[in-house]
Amino acid sequence: MNILKYQFPIHGDERGKLVAIEEQNDIPFIIRRVYYVYDTVQGVRRGYHAHKNLQQILICVKGSCKILLDNGHEKAVVLLDKADEGLYLANNIWREMFDFSEDAVLMVLASEKYDENDYIRDYDEFIRFISEQQ
Ligand code: TYD
């Protein structure tokens, strides 16, 4: 399975580090929404959905977590534990997020505003949806 990670430049100096992300320059889409997941209860697994159109970049800006990606044919687990690394999630990918460290802050850059109609929250429906696309 093709995993696309973006390595963002770190503008570090003696004061510390800074990462800047510009839409369409550092990532391939216009950012219409940013959200972040934090204070995640230990042992929790979340996500369990795919998107029909939405593209996202996931950045664990603090701590660590794991992301399961599933395109309906193959699955992969990606560890996110670097503030300068972004995982690209295209549409039509089932995702689950788990193994959050206590301090984890998972920031998500999204190509669209929140739209519940873009979600596929049932795995069998996801499999049907992607087979109809082919
Ligand atoms: P949910 O989709 O369950 O999160 P996850 O995919 O990480 O398991 O979202 C949790 C709640 O937050 C749910 O009530 C919907 C709401 N929400 C928004 O209002 N806007 C957003 O951009 C997102 C991602 C979620």
Short mmCIF file of C-alpha atoms and ligand atoms in Angstrom, two decimals:
data_model
loop_
_atom_site.label_atom_id
_atom_site.label_comp_id
_atom_site.label_asym_id
_atom_site.label_seq_id
_atom_site.Cartn_x
_atom_site.Cartn_y
_atom_site.Cartn_z
CA MET A 1 0.00 0.00 0.00
CA ASN A 2 1.32 3.40 -0.99
CA ILE A 3 2.00 5.52 2.11
CA LEU A 4 2.66 9.19 1.46
CA LYS A 5 4.41 11.10 4.21
CA TYR A 6 5.39 14.75 3.97
CA GLN A 7 8.59 15.88 5.63
CA PHE A 8 8.17 19.53 6.57
CA PRO A 9 11.24 21.75 6.95
CA ILE A 10 12.13 22.60 10.54
CA HIS A 11 13.17 26.19 11.07
CA GLY A 12 15.25 25.49 14.13
CA ASP A 13 17.66 27.74 15.91
CA GLU A 14 19.00 28.16 19.43
CA ARG A 15 15.52 29.20 20.59
CA GLY A 16 13.80 26.01 19.48
CA LYS A 17 11.93 24.70 16.47
CA LEU A 18 9.22 25.96 14.14
CA VAL A 19 7.37 24.20 11.35
CA ALA A 20 5.33 26.14 8.78
CA ILE A 21 2.89 24.52 6.36
CA GLU A 22 1.54 26.40 3.37
CA GLU A 23 -1.45 25.13 1.44
CA GLN A 24 -0.62 23.99 -2.10
CA ASN A 25 3.12 24.51 -1.50
CA ASP A 26 3.89 22.06 1.31
CA ILE A 27 0.71 20.00 0.94
CA PRO A 28 -1.38 19.35 -2.20
CA PHE A 29 -4.67 21.00 -1.23
CA ILE A 30 -6.27 24.17 0.11
CA ILE A 31 -6.81 23.97 3.88
CA ARG A 32 -10.46 24.59 4.69
CA ARG A 33 -10.40 23.19 8.22
CA VAL A 34 -7.99 22.37 11.01
CA TYR A 35 -8.87 20.24 14.00
CA TYR A 36 -6.93 18.41 16.67
CA VAL A 37 -7.50 15.46 18.92
CA TYR A 38 -5.97 15.57 22.41
CA ASP A 39 -6.52 14.36 25.99
CA THR A 40 -7.39 11.03 24.38
CA VAL A 41 -8.36 8.47 26.99
CA GLN A 42 -5.75 5.71 27.18
CA GLY A 43 -6.65 2.62 25.15
CA VAL A 44 -9.20 4.44 23.01
CA ARG A 45 -9.43 3.63 19.31
CA ARG A 46 -11.24 6.18 17.14
CA GLY A 47 -11.90 7.03 13.53
CA TYR A 48 -13.64 3.96 12.07
CA HIS A 49 -14.65 5.79 8.93
CA ALA A 50 -13.68 6.75 5.39
CA HIS A 51 -14.41 9.89 3.41
CA LYS A 52 -15.92 10.06 -0.06
CA ASN A 53 -14.05 13.23 -1.06
CA LEU A 54 -12.06 14.66 1.84
CA GLN A 55 -8.26 14.73 1.80
CA GLN A 56 -6.36 15.16 5.04
CA ILE A 57 -2.84 15.52 6.43
CA LEU A 58 -2.36 14.07 9.92
CA ILE A 59 0.44 15.46 12.07
CA CYS A 60 1.11 14.25 15.59
CA VAL A 61 2.52 17.56 16.82
CA LYS A 62 3.10 16.18 20.33
CA GLY A 63 3.49 12.61 21.57
CA SER A 64 2.65 9.67 19.37
CA CYS A 65 -0.19 7.63 17.94
CA LYS A 66 -0.75 4.98 15.28
CA ILE A 67 -2.97 5.15 12.22
CA LEU A 68 -4.46 2.14 10.48
CA LEU A 69 -5.07 2.78 6.79
CA ASP A 70 -7.20 0.41 4.76
CA ASN A 71 -7.94 0.89 1.06
CA GLY A 72 -10.25 -2.13 0.93
CA HIS A 73 -7.51 -4.35 -0.46
CA GLU A 74 -4.52 -3.68 1.78
CA LYS A 75 -3.97 -2.40 5.30
CA ALA A 76 -1.00 -0.57 6.79
CA VAL A 77 -0.21 0.82 10.23
CA VAL A 78 1.77 4.05 10.41
CA LEU A 79 3.39 5.42 13.55
CA LEU A 80 3.19 9.19 13.87
CA ASP A 81 5.60 10.59 16.44
CA LYS A 82 7.24 13.59 14.77
CA ALA A 83 5.95 17.17 14.69
CA ASP A 84 7.59 17.72 11.29
CA GLU A 85 5.99 14.76 9.55
CA GLY A 86 2.56 14.67 7.89
CA LEU A 87 0.67 11.57 6.77
CA TYR A 88 -1.45 12.11 3.68
CA LEU A 89 -4.87 10.47 3.77
CA ALA A 90 -6.66 10.49 0.45
CA ASN A 91 -10.39 9.93 0.11
CA ASN A 92 -11.72 6.36 0.09
CA ILE A 93 -9.36 5.22 2.86
CA TRP A 94 -10.78 3.60 5.97
CA ARG A 95 -8.87 4.88 9.01
CA GLU A 96 -8.56 4.05 12.67
CA MET A 97 -6.41 5.93 15.18
CA PHE A 98 -5.07 4.17 18.27
CA ASP A 99 -2.17 3.79 20.73
CA PHE A 100 -2.31 7.48 21.63
CA SER A 101 0.37 8.48 24.12
CA GLU A 102 -0.97 10.40 27.09
CA ASP A 103 0.45 13.67 25.75
CA ALA A 104 -0.57 13.09 22.12
CA VAL A 105 -1.92 15.98 20.10
CA LEU A 106 -3.00 14.83 16.64
CA MET A 107 -3.56 17.77 14.33
CA VAL A 108 -5.47 17.32 11.09
CA LEU A 109 -5.42 19.62 8.07
CA ALA A 110 -8.49 19.01 5.95
CA SER A 111 -9.38 19.96 2.38
CA GLU A 112 -13.07 20.58 3.18
CA LYS A 113 -15.23 21.87 5.98
CA TYR A 114 -17.00 19.36 8.19
CA ASP A 115 -19.70 17.51 6.28
CA GLU A 116 -21.33 14.46 7.84
CA ASN A 117 -22.58 13.42 4.35
CA ASP A 118 -18.96 12.87 3.27
CA TYR A 119 -18.47 10.17 5.94
CA ILE A 120 -18.80 6.43 5.42
CA ARG A 121 -19.07 5.05 8.95
CA ASP A 122 -19.95 1.46 8.08
CA TYR A 123 -17.12 -0.82 6.88
CA ASP A 124 -19.31 -2.96 4.59
CA GLU A 125 -20.71 0.21 3.03
CA PHE A 126 -17.11 1.42 2.49
CA ILE A 127 -16.25 -1.80 0.63
CA ARG A 128 -19.41 -1.44 -1.51
CA PHE A 129 -18.64 2.25 -2.18
CA ILE A 130 -15.08 1.65 -3.41
CA SER A 131 -16.07 -1.33 -5.56
CA GLU A 132 -18.70 0.86 -7.25
CA GLN A 133 -15.96 3.42 -8.03
CA GLN A 134 -13.84 0.88 -9.94
P1 TYD B 1 -15.56 11.91 15.23
O1 TYD B 1 -15.82 11.91 13.76
O2 TYD B 1 -16.25 10.88 16.06
O3 TYD B 1 -13.98 11.81 15.49
P2 TYD B 1 -12.96 10.64 15.08
O4 TYD B 1 -13.04 10.51 13.59
O5 TYD B 1 -11.63 11.14 15.51
O6 TYD B 1 -13.34 9.39 15.78
O7 TYD B 1 -15.87 13.36 15.79
C1 TYD B 1 -16.14 13.63 17.14
C2 TYD B 1 -17.18 14.73 17.25
O8 TYD B 1 -16.67 15.97 16.75
C3 TYD B 1 -18.43 14.42 16.46
O9 TYD B 1 -19.52 14.82 17.27
C4 TYD B 1 -18.34 15.31 15.25
C5 TYD B 1 -17.52 16.48 15.74
N1 TYD B 1 -16.69 17.11 14.69
C6 TYD B 1 -16.97 18.37 14.27
O10 TYD B 1 -17.94 19.03 14.73
N2 TYD B 1 -16.18 18.96 13.33
C7 TYD B 1 -15.11 18.32 12.82
O11 TYD B 1 -14.40 18.90 11.97
C8 TYD B 1 -14.83 16.96 13.25
C9 TYD B 1 -13.68 16.20 12.69
C10 TYD B 1 -15.64 16.40 14.19
#
